[in-house]
Coordinates of C-alpha atoms and ligand atoms in Angstrom, one line a residue:
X1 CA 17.9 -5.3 -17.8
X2 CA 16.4 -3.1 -20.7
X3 CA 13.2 -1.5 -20.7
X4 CA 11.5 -4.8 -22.6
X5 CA 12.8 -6.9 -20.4
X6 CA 11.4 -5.0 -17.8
X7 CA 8.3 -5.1 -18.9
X8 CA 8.1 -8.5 -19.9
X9 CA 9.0 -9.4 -16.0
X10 CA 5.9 -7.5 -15.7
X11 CA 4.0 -9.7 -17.7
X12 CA 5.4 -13.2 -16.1
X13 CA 2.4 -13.6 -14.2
X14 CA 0.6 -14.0 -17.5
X15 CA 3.3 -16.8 -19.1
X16 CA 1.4 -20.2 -19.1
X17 CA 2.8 -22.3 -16.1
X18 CA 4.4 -25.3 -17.6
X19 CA 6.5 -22.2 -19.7
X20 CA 7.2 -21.1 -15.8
X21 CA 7.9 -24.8 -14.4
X22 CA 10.5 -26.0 -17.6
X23 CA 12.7 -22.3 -17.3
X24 CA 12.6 -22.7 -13.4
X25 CA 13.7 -26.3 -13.0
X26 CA 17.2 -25.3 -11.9
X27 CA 15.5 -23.2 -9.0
X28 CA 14.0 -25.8 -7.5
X29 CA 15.0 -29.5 -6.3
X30 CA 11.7 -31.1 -7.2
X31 CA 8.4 -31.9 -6.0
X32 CA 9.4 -34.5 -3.3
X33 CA 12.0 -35.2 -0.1
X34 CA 13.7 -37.6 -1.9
X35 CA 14.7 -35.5 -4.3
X36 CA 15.6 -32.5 -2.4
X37 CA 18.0 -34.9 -0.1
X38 CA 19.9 -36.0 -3.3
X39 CA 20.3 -32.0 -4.2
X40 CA 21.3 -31.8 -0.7
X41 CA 23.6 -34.7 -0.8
X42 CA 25.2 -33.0 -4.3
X43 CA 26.1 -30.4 -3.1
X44 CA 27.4 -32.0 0.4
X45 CA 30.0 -34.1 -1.8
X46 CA 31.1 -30.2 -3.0
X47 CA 31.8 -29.0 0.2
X48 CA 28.6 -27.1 0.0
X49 CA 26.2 -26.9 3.2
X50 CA 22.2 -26.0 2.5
X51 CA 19.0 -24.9 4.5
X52 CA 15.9 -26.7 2.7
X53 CA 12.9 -24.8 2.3
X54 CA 9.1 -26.7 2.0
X55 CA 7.4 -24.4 -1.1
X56 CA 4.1 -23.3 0.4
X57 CA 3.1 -20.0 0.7
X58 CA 0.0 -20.0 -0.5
X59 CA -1.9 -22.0 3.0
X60 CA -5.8 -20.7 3.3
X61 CA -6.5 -23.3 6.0
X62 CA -5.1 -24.5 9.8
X63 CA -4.9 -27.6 8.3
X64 CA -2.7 -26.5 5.7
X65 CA 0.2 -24.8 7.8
X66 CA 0.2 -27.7 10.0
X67 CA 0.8 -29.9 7.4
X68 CA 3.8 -27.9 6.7
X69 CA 5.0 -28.1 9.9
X70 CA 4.8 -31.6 9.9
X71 CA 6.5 -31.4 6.7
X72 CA 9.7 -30.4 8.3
X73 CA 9.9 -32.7 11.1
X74 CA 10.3 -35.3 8.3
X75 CA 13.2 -33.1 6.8
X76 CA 14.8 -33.0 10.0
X77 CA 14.3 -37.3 10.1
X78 CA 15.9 -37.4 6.8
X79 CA 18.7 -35.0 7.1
X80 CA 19.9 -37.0 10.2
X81 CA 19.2 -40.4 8.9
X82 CA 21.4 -39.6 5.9
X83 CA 24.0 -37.9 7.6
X84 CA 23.6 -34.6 5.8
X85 CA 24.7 -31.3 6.4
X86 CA 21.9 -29.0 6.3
X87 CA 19.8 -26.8 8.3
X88 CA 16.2 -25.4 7.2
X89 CA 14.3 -22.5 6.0
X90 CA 10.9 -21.7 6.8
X91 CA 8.3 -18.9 5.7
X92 CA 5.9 -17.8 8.4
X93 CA 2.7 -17.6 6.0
X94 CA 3.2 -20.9 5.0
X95 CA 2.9 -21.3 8.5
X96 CA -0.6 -19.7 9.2
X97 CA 1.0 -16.2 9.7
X98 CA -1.7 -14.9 8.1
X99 CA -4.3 -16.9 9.7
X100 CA -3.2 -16.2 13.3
X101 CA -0.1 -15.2 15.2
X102 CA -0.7 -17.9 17.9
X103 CA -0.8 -20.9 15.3
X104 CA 2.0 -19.7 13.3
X105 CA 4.2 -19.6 16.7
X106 CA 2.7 -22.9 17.7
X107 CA 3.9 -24.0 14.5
X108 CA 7.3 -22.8 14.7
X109 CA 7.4 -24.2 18.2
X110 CA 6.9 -27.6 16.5
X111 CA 9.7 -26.8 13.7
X112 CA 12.1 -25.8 16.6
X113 CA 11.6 -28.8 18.8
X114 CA 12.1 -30.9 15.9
X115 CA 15.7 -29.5 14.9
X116 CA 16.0 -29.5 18.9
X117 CA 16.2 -32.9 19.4
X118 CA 18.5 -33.1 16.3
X119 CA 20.7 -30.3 17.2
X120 CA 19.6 -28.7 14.3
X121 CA 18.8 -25.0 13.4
X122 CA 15.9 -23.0 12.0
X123 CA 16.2 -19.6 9.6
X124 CA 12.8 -18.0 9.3
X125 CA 12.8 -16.1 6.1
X126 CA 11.6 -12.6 5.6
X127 CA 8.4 -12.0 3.1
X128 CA 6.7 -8.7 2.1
X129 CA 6.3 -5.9 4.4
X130 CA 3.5 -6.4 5.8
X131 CA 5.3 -9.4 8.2
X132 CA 8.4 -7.6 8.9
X133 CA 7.1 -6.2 12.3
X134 CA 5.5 -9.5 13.2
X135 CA 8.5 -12.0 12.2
X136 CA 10.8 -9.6 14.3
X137 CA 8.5 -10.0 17.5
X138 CA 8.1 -13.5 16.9
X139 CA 11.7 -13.7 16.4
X140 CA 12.5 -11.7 19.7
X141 CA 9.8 -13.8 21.6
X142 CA 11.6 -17.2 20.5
X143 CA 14.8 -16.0 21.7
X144 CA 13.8 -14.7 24.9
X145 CA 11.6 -17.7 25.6
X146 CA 15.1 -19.9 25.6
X147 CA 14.9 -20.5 21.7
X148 CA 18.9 -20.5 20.9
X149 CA 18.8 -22.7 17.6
X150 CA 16.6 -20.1 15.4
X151 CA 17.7 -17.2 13.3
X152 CA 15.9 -14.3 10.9
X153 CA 16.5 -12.4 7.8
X154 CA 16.7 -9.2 7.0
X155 CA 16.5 -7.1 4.2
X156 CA 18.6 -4.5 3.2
X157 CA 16.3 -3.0 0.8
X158 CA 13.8 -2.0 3.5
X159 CA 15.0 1.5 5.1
X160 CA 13.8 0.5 8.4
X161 CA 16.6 -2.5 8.3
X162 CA 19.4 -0.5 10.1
X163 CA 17.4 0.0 13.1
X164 CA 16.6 -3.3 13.2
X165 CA 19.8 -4.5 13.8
X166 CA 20.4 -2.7 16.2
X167 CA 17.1 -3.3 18.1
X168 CA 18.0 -6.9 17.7
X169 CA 21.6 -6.6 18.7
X170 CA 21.3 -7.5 22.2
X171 CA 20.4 -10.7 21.0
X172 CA 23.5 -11.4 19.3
X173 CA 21.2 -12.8 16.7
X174 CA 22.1 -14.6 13.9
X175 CA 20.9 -13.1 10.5
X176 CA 20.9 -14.0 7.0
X177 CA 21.1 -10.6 5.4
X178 CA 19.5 -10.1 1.6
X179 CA 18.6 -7.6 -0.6
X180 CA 14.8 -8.2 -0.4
X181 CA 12.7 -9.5 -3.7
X182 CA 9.1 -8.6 -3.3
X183 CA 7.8 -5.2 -4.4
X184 CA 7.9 -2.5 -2.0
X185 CA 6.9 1.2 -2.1
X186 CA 9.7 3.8 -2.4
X187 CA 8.3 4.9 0.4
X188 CA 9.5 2.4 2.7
X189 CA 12.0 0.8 0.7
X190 CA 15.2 1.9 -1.3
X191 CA 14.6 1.6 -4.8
X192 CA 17.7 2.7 -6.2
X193 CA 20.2 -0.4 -7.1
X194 CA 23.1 1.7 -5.7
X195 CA 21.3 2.9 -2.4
X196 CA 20.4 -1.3 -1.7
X197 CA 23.9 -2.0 -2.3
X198 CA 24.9 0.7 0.0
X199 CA 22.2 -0.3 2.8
X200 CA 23.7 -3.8 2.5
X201 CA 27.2 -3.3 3.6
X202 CA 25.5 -0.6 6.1
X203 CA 23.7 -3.2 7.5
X204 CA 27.1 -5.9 7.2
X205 CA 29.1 -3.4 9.3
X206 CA 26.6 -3.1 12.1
X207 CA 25.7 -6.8 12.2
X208 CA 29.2 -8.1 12.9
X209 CA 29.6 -4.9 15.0
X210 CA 27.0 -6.2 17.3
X211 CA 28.7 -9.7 17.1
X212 CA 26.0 -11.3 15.4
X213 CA 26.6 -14.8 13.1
X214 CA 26.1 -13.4 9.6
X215 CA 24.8 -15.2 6.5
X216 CA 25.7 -12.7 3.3
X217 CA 23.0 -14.1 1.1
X218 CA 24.1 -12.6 -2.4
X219 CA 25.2 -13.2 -5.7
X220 CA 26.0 -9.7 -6.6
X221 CA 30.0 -10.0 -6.9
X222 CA 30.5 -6.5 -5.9
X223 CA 28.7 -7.3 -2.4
X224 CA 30.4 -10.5 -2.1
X225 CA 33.9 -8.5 -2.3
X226 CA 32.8 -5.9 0.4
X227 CA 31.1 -8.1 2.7
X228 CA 34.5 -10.6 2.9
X229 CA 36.7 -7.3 2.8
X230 CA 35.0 -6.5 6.0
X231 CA 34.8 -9.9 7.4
X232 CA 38.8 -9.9 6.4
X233 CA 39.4 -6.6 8.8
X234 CA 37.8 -8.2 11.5
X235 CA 40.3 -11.4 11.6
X236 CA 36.9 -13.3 11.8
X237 CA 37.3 -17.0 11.9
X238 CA 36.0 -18.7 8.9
X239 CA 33.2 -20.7 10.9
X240 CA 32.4 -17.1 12.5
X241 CA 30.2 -16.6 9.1
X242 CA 28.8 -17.6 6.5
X243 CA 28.0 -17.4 2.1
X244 CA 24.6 -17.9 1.0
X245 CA 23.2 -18.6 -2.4
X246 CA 20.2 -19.9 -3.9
X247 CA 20.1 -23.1 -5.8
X248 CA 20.7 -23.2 -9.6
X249 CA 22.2 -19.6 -9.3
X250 CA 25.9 -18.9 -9.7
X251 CA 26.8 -22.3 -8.8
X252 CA 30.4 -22.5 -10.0
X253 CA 30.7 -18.8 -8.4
X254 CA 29.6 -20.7 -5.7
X255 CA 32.1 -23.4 -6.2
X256 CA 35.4 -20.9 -6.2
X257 CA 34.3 -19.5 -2.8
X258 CA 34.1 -22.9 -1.3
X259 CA 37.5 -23.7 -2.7
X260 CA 38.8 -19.9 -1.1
X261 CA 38.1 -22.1 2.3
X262 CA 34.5 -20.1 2.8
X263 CA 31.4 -21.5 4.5
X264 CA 28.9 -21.2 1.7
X265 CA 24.9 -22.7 2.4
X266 CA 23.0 -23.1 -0.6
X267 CA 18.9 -22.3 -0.2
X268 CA 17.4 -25.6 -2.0
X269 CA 13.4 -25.4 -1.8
X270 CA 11.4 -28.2 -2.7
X271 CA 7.5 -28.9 -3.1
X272 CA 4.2 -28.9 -4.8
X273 CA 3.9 -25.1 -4.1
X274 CA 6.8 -24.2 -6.6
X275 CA 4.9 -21.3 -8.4
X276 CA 5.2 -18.3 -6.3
X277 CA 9.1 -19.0 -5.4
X278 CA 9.9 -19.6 -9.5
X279 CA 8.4 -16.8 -10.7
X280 CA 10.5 -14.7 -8.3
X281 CA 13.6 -16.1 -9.4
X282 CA 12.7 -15.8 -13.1
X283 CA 12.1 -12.2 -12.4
X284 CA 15.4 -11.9 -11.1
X285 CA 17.3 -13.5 -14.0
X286 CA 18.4 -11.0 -16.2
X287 CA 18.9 -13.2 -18.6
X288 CA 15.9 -14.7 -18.6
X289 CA 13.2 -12.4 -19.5
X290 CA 13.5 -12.1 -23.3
X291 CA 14.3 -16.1 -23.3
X292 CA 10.7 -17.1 -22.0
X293 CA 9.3 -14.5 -23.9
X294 CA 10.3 -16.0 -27.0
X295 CA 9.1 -19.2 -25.7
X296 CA 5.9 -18.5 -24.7
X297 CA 5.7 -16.7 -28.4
X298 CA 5.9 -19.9 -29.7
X299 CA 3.9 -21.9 -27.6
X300 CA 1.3 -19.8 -28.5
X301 CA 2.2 -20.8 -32.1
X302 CA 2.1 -24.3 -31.4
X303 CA 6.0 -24.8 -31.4
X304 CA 6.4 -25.8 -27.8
Ligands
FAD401 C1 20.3 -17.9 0.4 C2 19.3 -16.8 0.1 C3 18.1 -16.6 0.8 C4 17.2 -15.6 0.5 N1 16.2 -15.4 1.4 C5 15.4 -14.3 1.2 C6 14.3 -14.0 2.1 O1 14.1 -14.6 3.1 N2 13.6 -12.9 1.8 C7 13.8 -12.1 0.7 O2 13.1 -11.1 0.5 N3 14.7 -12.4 -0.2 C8 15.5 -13.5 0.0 N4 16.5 -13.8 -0.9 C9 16.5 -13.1 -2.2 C10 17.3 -11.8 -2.2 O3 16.6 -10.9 -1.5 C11 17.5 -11.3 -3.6 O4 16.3 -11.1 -4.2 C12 18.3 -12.2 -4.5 O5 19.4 -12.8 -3.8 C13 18.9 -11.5 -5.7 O6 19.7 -10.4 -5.2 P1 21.4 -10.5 -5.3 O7 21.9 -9.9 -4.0 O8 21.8 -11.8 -5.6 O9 21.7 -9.4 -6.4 P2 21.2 -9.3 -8.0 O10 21.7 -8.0 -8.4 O11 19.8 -9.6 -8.1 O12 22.0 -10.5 -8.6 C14 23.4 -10.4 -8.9 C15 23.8 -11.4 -10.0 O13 23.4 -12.7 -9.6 C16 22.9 -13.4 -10.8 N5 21.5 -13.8 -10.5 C17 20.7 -13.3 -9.4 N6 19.5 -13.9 -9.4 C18 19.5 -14.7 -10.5 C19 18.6 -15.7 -11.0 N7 17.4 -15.8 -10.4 N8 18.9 -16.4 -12.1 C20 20.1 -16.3 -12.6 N9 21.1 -15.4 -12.2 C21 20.8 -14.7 -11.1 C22 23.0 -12.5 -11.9 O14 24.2 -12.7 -12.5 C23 22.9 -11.1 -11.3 O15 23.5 -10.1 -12.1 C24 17.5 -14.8 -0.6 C25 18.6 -14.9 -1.3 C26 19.5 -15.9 -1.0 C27 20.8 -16.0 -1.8

């Protein structure tokens, strides 16, 4: 990115949000269920599994997270009542993390029962640092508790991430492993693109080490060839791990690794709550920046 784009990211925030919604359509499957099951169902017919994400990060009220919850015991009905292949995502503030440790597990308890009696599997995502402590305890608590059909994420970015893996290993746990997006202090987090990259296949070699099921959620090409160069010296089997990307990103990328013979999940949120999650992605596009600039230049100039 150059330095204007970098500081037009900075500016996003301020970019009127139907300028946000129309550049991060492709992000996001829509509002509704429906229409995330026909994303889902797309990119089932392409050989492509998913995890769907309910948008909502942003719950003040009990009420609120346990509407989500709710939320995804009717995406678990629909994913078995049309036959598709796809597990789910869930944050733990849109969960009432931040209104109280006990609800949020309750509410997690409810998610997990629900893929339970559908065989089905839960990821919780990682979110800024202020959770990482608490997801891993709640994470380590689910599992010990007899939870077997619930994984985490971790993020390479953060330094403490290697000795988190191995404080998990004994689990065997099953991690989606990322880069990390929100903003973190240099103090705690790499900020150097080079030393995240590096952390990352750090982090690769000691998960599969430790005989955990890894998702290598990336679309960085250069990570996507060391992570299956590893997962190629280990003879692992090809359902022994797994590709992740996010919807509308690299999709024909995508496309080739499925036709290699690669698992590859696809992260397909849908929701009301789609502000938060686009402006993330839009921050991440390098492409992007100057685009919705120019757009918002001439909204403000009565063009759009
Ligand atoms: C399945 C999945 C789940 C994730 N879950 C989490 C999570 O729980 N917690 C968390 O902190 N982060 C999560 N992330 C986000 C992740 O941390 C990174 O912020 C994100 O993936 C971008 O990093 P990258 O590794 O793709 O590398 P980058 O260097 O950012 O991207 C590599 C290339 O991919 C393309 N690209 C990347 N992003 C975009 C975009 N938005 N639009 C267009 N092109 C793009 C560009 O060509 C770019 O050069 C997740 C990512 C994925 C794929």
């Amino acid at each position: 990115m150059t330095l204007l784009d970098r500081a037009i990211v900075r500016l996003l925030p301020a970019v009127p949000k139907p300028v946000v919604q129309r550049f991060s359509a492709r992000y996001i499957a829509g509002a509704t269920l429906p229409e995330a099951v026909r994303a889902v169902k797309d990119l089932n017919a392409a050989g492509k599994l998913a995890t769907i994400d309910v948008l909502g990060e942003e719950v003040t009220h009990e009420d609120e997270a346990r509407a989500i919850a709710a939320a995804y015991g009717n995406v678990f009905a629909e994913i078995e009542r049309e036959g598709l292949d796809s597990n789910v995502s869930v944050k733990l503030t849109a969960l009432g993390l931040h209104l109280s440790y006990e609800l949020c597990r309750e509410n997690v308890e409810d998610v997990l029962a629900a893929a339970a009696a559908r065989a089905n599997f839960v990821r919780i995502d990682m979110e800024d640092s202020t959770t990482t402590t608490e997801t891993l305890r709640l994470y380590r608590e689910l599992r010990e508790s007899g939870h077997d059909n619930v994984g985490v994420v971790l993020q390479a970015y953060l330094r403490r991430t290697l000795d988190d893996v191995r404080a998990l290993a004994d689990l065997r746990p099953n991690v989606r492993l990322c880069k990390g997006i929100y903003v973190e202090p240099p103090s705690i987090a790499f900020t150097d693109h080079d030393a995240v990259r590096a952390s990352f296949v750090r982090c690769v070699d000691a998960l599969l080490d430790a005989g955990a099921y890894v998702g290598i959620a990336t679309h960085d090409e250069w990570l996507i060839g060391e992570a299956l160069e590893r997962v190629r010296r280990r003879s692992l089997a090809r359902d022994a791990y797994e590709l992740q990307m996010l919807l509308g990103v690299r999709d024909d990328r995508a496309t080739e690794l499925v036709a290699d013979g690669h698992r590859l999940r696809v992260y397909v949120p849908y929701g009301e709550q789609w502000y938060g999650y686009s402006l993330r992605r839009l921050q991440e596009n390098p492409a992007m920046a100057g685009t919705i600039a120019r757009a918002t230049v001439g909204r403000a100039f009565g063009r759009l």
